Coordinates of C-alpha atoms in Angstrom, one line a residue:
M1 CA -1.8 -20.6 -16.7
Y2 CA -2.8 -17.8 -19.1
K3 CA -6.2 -17.7 -17.5
N4 CA -4.7 -17.4 -13.9
T5 CA -2.4 -14.6 -15.0
M6 CA -5.2 -12.6 -16.6
R7 CA -7.3 -13.1 -13.4
G8 CA -4.3 -11.9 -11.4
I9 CA -4.0 -8.8 -13.5
L10 CA -7.7 -8.1 -13.1
M11 CA -7.5 -8.7 -9.3
M12 CA -4.6 -6.1 -9.1
F13 CA -6.7 -3.7 -11.1
A14 CA -9.6 -4.2 -8.8
A15 CA -7.4 -3.8 -5.7
S16 CA -6.1 -0.4 -7.0
I17 CA -9.8 0.8 -7.4
A18 CA -10.8 -0.5 -3.9
F19 CA -7.8 1.2 -2.2
S20 CA -8.4 4.4 -4.1
L21 CA -12.1 4.4 -3.1
M22 CA -11.0 3.8 0.5
N23 CA -8.8 6.9 0.3
A24 CA -11.8 8.8 -1.1
C25 CA -13.7 7.8 2.0
V26 CA -10.9 9.1 4.1
K27 CA -11.2 12.4 2.2
L28 CA -14.9 12.5 3.0
L29 CA -14.4 11.7 6.6
D30 CA -12.0 14.7 7.2
S31 CA -13.9 15.7 10.4
L32 CA -12.4 12.6 12.1
S33 CA -8.7 12.5 12.9
P34 CA -6.3 10.3 10.9
M35 CA -5.6 8.3 14.1
E36 CA -9.3 7.7 14.7
L37 CA -9.8 6.5 11.1
I38 CA -6.8 4.1 11.5
F39 CA -8.3 2.7 14.7
F40 CA -11.7 1.9 13.1
R41 CA -10.2 0.7 9.8
H42 CA -8.1 -1.9 11.6
V43 CA -10.8 -3.0 14.0
F44 CA -12.8 -4.0 11.0
T45 CA -9.8 -5.8 9.5
A46 CA -9.1 -7.7 12.7
I47 CA -12.7 -8.8 12.9
C48 CA -12.7 -10.0 9.3
I49 CA -9.5 -12.0 9.8
G50 CA -10.8 -13.4 13.1
I51 CA -13.9 -14.7 11.4
W52 CA -11.7 -16.2 8.6
W53 CA -9.6 -17.9 11.2
F54 CA -12.6 -19.3 13.0
F55 CA -13.6 -21.2 9.8
Y56 CA -10.0 -21.7 8.4
P57 CA -7.5 -21.8 11.4
P58 CA -4.0 -21.0 10.1
Y59 CA -2.5 -24.0 11.8
K60 CA -4.7 -26.2 9.5
T61 CA -4.5 -24.2 6.3
D62 CA -0.8 -23.1 6.4
S63 CA 1.4 -26.2 5.8
K64 CA 4.6 -24.2 5.4
P65 CA 6.9 -24.5 8.4
H66 CA 7.9 -21.2 10.1
K67 CA 10.8 -20.2 12.3
K68 CA 10.0 -19.4 16.0
G69 CA 10.1 -15.9 17.2
G70 CA 10.1 -12.8 15.0
Y71 CA 7.7 -10.8 17.1
F72 CA 9.9 -7.8 17.4
R73 CA 10.3 -7.8 13.6
L74 CA 6.5 -8.0 13.3
L75 CA 6.0 -5.1 15.8
A76 CA 8.6 -3.0 13.9
R77 CA 6.9 -3.7 10.6
S78 CA 3.5 -2.8 12.1
L79 CA 4.7 0.5 13.5
T80 CA 6.5 1.6 10.3
G81 CA 3.4 0.6 8.3
G82 CA 1.2 2.5 10.7
L83 CA 3.3 5.6 10.6
A84 CA 3.1 5.5 6.8
M85 CA -0.7 5.2 6.9
L86 CA -0.9 8.1 9.4
A87 CA 1.1 10.3 7.1
M88 CA -0.9 9.3 4.1
F89 CA -4.3 9.9 5.8
Y90 CA -3.0 13.3 7.0
N91 CA -2.1 14.3 3.4
I92 CA -5.4 12.9 2.0
A93 CA -7.3 15.1 4.4
T94 CA -5.3 18.3 3.7
I95 CA -4.2 18.2 0.0
S96 CA -5.6 16.8 -3.2
L97 CA -6.2 13.1 -3.4
G98 CA -4.0 12.7 -6.5
T99 CA -1.0 14.4 -4.9
A100 CA -1.4 12.4 -1.7
S101 CA -1.6 9.2 -3.8
A102 CA 1.5 10.1 -5.7
F103 CA 3.5 10.6 -2.5
A104 CA 2.3 7.1 -1.4
Q105 CA 3.6 5.5 -4.6
T106 CA 7.1 6.8 -4.1
M107 CA 7.9 3.6 -2.1
P108 CA 10.1 1.9 -4.9
I109 CA 12.3 5.0 -5.0
Y110 CA 13.2 4.7 -1.3
I111 CA 13.6 0.9 -1.6
V112 CA 16.3 1.4 -4.2
L113 CA 18.0 4.1 -2.1
F114 CA 18.0 1.9 1.0
T115 CA 19.4 -1.0 -1.0
L116 CA 22.2 1.2 -2.2
L117 CA 23.0 2.5 1.3
F118 CA 22.5 -0.4 3.6
T119 CA 22.9 -3.7 1.6
K120 CA 25.5 -5.3 -0.5
E121 CA 23.1 -5.9 -3.4
H122 CA 24.2 -4.7 -6.8
V123 CA 21.9 -2.1 -8.3
R124 CA 22.3 -1.5 -12.0
L125 CA 22.8 1.9 -13.5
P126 CA 19.4 2.1 -15.3
I127 CA 17.7 1.5 -11.9
I128 CA 19.7 4.3 -10.3
L129 CA 18.8 6.6 -13.2
A130 CA 15.1 5.6 -12.9
T131 CA 15.4 6.4 -9.1
M132 CA 16.8 9.8 -9.9
L133 CA 13.9 10.4 -12.3
G134 CA 11.5 9.6 -9.5
F135 CA 13.2 12.0 -7.1
I136 CA 12.8 14.7 -9.8
G137 CA 9.1 13.8 -9.8
V138 CA 8.9 14.2 -6.0
I139 CA 10.6 17.6 -6.3
C140 CA 8.0 18.7 -8.9
I141 CA 5.0 17.8 -6.8
C142 CA 6.8 19.4 -3.7
D143 CA 6.6 22.8 -5.4
I144 CA 4.8 24.8 -2.6
R145 CA 3.5 27.2 -5.2
T146 CA 1.1 24.6 -6.4
E147 CA -2.4 24.1 -4.9
S148 CA -2.3 24.2 -1.0
L149 CA 0.8 22.1 -0.5
G150 CA 2.8 23.1 2.6
I151 CA 6.0 22.0 4.3
D152 CA 4.0 19.7 6.6
N153 CA 2.5 17.9 3.6
I154 CA 6.0 17.5 2.0
I155 CA 7.3 16.0 5.3
A156 CA 4.3 13.7 5.6
G157 CA 4.7 12.6 2.0
V158 CA 8.4 11.8 2.5
I159 CA 7.6 9.9 5.7
N160 CA 4.8 8.0 3.9
G161 CA 7.2 6.8 1.2
I162 CA 10.1 6.0 3.5
M163 CA 8.0 4.1 6.1
M164 CA 6.2 2.1 3.4
A165 CA 9.5 1.1 1.9
L166 CA 10.8 -0.1 5.3
A167 CA 7.6 -2.0 5.9
Y168 CA 7.7 -3.6 2.5
M169 CA 11.4 -4.6 2.8
S170 CA 10.7 -6.3 6.2
L171 CA 8.1 -8.6 4.6
K172 CA 10.7 -10.9 3.1
D173 CA 12.1 -11.8 6.6
L174 CA 8.7 -11.9 8.2
K175 CA 7.4 -14.6 5.9
E176 CA 9.9 -16.9 7.4
Y177 CA 8.2 -16.5 10.8
F178 CA 4.5 -15.9 10.1
S179 CA 1.8 -16.7 7.6
E180 CA 0.5 -13.9 5.5
S181 CA -2.8 -13.7 7.5
S182 CA -0.8 -13.6 10.7
I183 CA 1.2 -10.6 9.5
I184 CA -1.9 -8.8 8.5
M185 CA -3.6 -9.6 11.9
G186 CA -0.4 -8.5 13.7
F187 CA -0.5 -5.2 11.9
A188 CA -4.2 -4.7 12.5
M189 CA -4.0 -5.5 16.2
T190 CA -1.0 -3.2 16.6
M191 CA -2.9 -0.4 14.9
V192 CA -6.0 -1.1 17.1
V193 CA -3.9 -0.7 20.3
V194 CA -1.8 2.3 19.1
G195 CA -4.9 4.0 17.5
G196 CA -7.0 3.3 20.5
I197 CA -4.5 5.0 22.8
F198 CA -3.4 7.9 20.7
M199 CA -6.8 8.9 19.3
F200 CA -7.6 10.1 22.9
I201 CA -4.4 12.2 23.0
D202 CA -5.1 15.5 21.4
I203 CA -2.4 16.2 18.7
P204 CA -3.6 18.8 16.2
Y205 CA -4.5 17.4 12.8
L206 CA -3.3 13.9 13.7
S207 CA -5.3 12.5 16.6
G208 CA -8.3 13.3 18.8
F209 CA -11.6 11.6 19.2
V210 CA -14.9 12.8 17.9
M211 CA -18.0 10.7 18.2
P212 CA -19.0 9.9 14.6
S213 CA -22.4 10.8 13.3
M214 CA -24.7 8.3 11.6
Y215 CA -23.3 9.4 8.2
E216 CA -19.8 9.0 9.5
W217 CA -20.5 5.6 10.9
L218 CA -21.7 4.5 7.5
G219 CA -18.5 6.0 6.0
I220 CA -16.3 4.1 8.5
L221 CA -18.1 0.9 7.6
I222 CA -17.5 1.5 3.9
L223 CA -13.9 2.4 4.6
G224 CA -13.4 -0.9 6.4
I225 CA -15.1 -2.9 3.7
L226 CA -13.1 -1.3 0.9
G227 CA -9.8 -1.7 2.8
T228 CA -10.5 -5.4 3.4
I229 CA -11.7 -6.0 -0.1
G230 CA -8.6 -4.3 -1.5
Q231 CA -6.3 -6.4 0.7
M232 CA -8.1 -9.6 -0.5
F233 CA -7.8 -8.6 -4.1
L234 CA -4.2 -7.7 -3.7
T235 CA -3.3 -11.0 -1.9
R236 CA -5.2 -13.0 -4.5
A237 CA -3.5 -11.2 -7.4
F238 CA 0.0 -12.1 -6.1
M239 CA -1.2 -15.7 -5.7
L240 CA -2.4 -16.0 -9.2
A241 CA 0.2 -14.1 -11.2
P242 CA 4.0 -13.3 -11.0
A243 CA 4.7 -10.2 -8.9
G244 CA 6.7 -8.6 -11.7
L245 CA 3.8 -8.7 -14.1
I246 CA 1.2 -7.2 -11.9
S247 CA 3.1 -4.7 -9.7
P248 CA 3.2 -1.9 -12.3
I249 CA -0.6 -1.9 -12.3
D250 CA -0.6 -0.6 -8.8
Y251 CA 0.3 2.8 -10.2
M252 CA -3.3 3.1 -11.3
R253 CA -3.9 4.3 -7.7
I254 CA -2.5 7.6 -8.7
V255 CA -4.8 7.9 -11.7
W256 CA -7.8 6.9 -9.7
G257 CA -6.7 9.3 -7.0
V258 CA -6.6 12.3 -9.4
L259 CA -10.0 11.3 -10.9
F260 CA -11.8 10.6 -7.6
G261 CA -10.2 13.8 -6.1
I262 CA -11.7 15.9 -8.9
I263 CA -15.1 14.3 -8.4
L264 CA -14.9 15.2 -4.7
G265 CA -14.0 18.8 -5.5
D266 CA -10.2 18.9 -5.8
S267 CA -9.0 21.5 -8.3
L268 CA -7.3 20.3 -11.5
P269 CA -3.6 19.5 -10.8
S270 CA -1.1 22.1 -12.1
M271 CA 1.2 21.3 -14.9
M272 CA 4.1 21.0 -12.4
T273 CA 2.1 18.6 -10.3
L274 CA 1.1 16.5 -13.3
T275 CA 4.7 16.4 -14.5
G276 CA 5.8 15.2 -11.1
I277 CA 3.1 12.5 -11.0
A278 CA 4.0 11.3 -14.5
L279 CA 7.7 11.1 -13.6
I280 CA 6.9 9.1 -10.4
I281 CA 4.8 6.6 -12.4
V282 CA 7.5 6.3 -15.1
S283 CA 10.2 5.9 -12.5
G284 CA 8.2 3.2 -10.7
I285 CA 7.6 1.2 -13.8
L286 CA 11.2 1.5 -14.9
I287 CA 12.4 0.2 -11.5
A288 CA 9.9 -2.7 -11.8
M289 CA 10.9 -3.4 -15.4
P290 CA 13.7 -5.9 -14.7
V291 CA 11.5 -8.0 -12.5
F292 CA 8.7 -7.6 -15.0
L293 CA 10.8 -8.9 -17.9
Q294 CA 12.2 -11.8 -15.8
D295 CA 8.7 -12.9 -14.7
Y296 CA 7.4 -12.5 -18.2
K297 CA 10.1 -14.7 -19.7
K298 CA 9.4 -17.4 -17.1
Y299 CA 5.6 -17.1 -17.7
K300 CA 6.1 -17.2 -21.5
S301 CA 8.3 -20.3 -21.2
K302 CA 5.9 -22.1 -19.0
F303 CA 2.9 -21.2 -21.2
S304 CA 4.7 -22.4 -24.3
H305 CA 5.7 -25.6 -22.5
H306 CA 2.1 -26.3 -21.4
N307 CA 0.7 -25.4 -24.9
P308 CA 3.0 -27.0 -27.5
K309 CA 2.1 -26.4 -31.1

C-alpha cells in the first residue's frame, strides 16, 4: 500500500509537469487561435482513446454497472470544461504563464462558493476563511498595474475558475452514467465538433484558422502528446492513491508555470502577483486539508493493519 501511494504521488507530480509543459506549448503557439489549439488538442485525445478502445473495449474492461442516459449532463460538462480551457488558453497567450496558471488553480475557491450558495452541504468556518483568503489572492493578481494584465484577462481568469469548478462538480453525477474513458471521449469529441466549427468563425483573439507551419505542426503534436500523457498520469495517480493525499500536489502547476514562463521570456512576477499566487496556493491547500487528513488517517490505519509490528 505504501508503495502504491508513493507511486500515486509521483504520478501526480509528473502530471503537473506534463500539463505545465502543455501550457508552455500553447504559449509558443500564440500565432494560432485558442479555438484552433483546442480543436487539434482534442483530435489527438480522441484518436488515442479510440486506439485504446480498439484493444480494450470499455464494455469488456468496465465491470461497474451504469445508469442509462446522462447525455445532456455529459454535454453540459463538456461545454463548461471547454469554455474553461478556451479562457485559459486565451490568458496563456496574452499574459504571463504563471499568472494564467494561478487563475486556472482557483477552481476550489468557486467549488466552496457554489456549495454554500446552491447545496445544503455544511461548510465549516475554516474552509470559508480559506476561501476568503483565496479571493484576496485573486484580487492581488487582478491588480491591473502589474505586468500587462487587462480587464479581459481578469474576466477570462474568473470564467476559467468558475467553469472548471462547474465541470469538476458534475463529475460525481457523471460517473453514475459513464466510465472515465467515456467521459474523456465525450469531452474530446464535443471539443472537436465545437472547435471545428468555431475556429472558422473569426472572433478576434479567440478563434480563426491559420494553416500551421511545419514548426507549428510539430508543436501541435507535442501539445497533444503532453496533454494525453498528463491525463494518463492524473488518472493513474487517483487510482493508486487517495485523492486527498495527492490533490494538493496539483498546485505545483503554478510553480512550473512561473518557471517555464520565465524561461520563455516572461518578466519576473511583481511582489503583488507573487503574493496573490502564494495566497491562492495556501487557500487551495487549506480547502483540501480536511480531505487530506481524512484520507491520511485511513491510509495510515490500513498501512498499520497490513504491517503489524
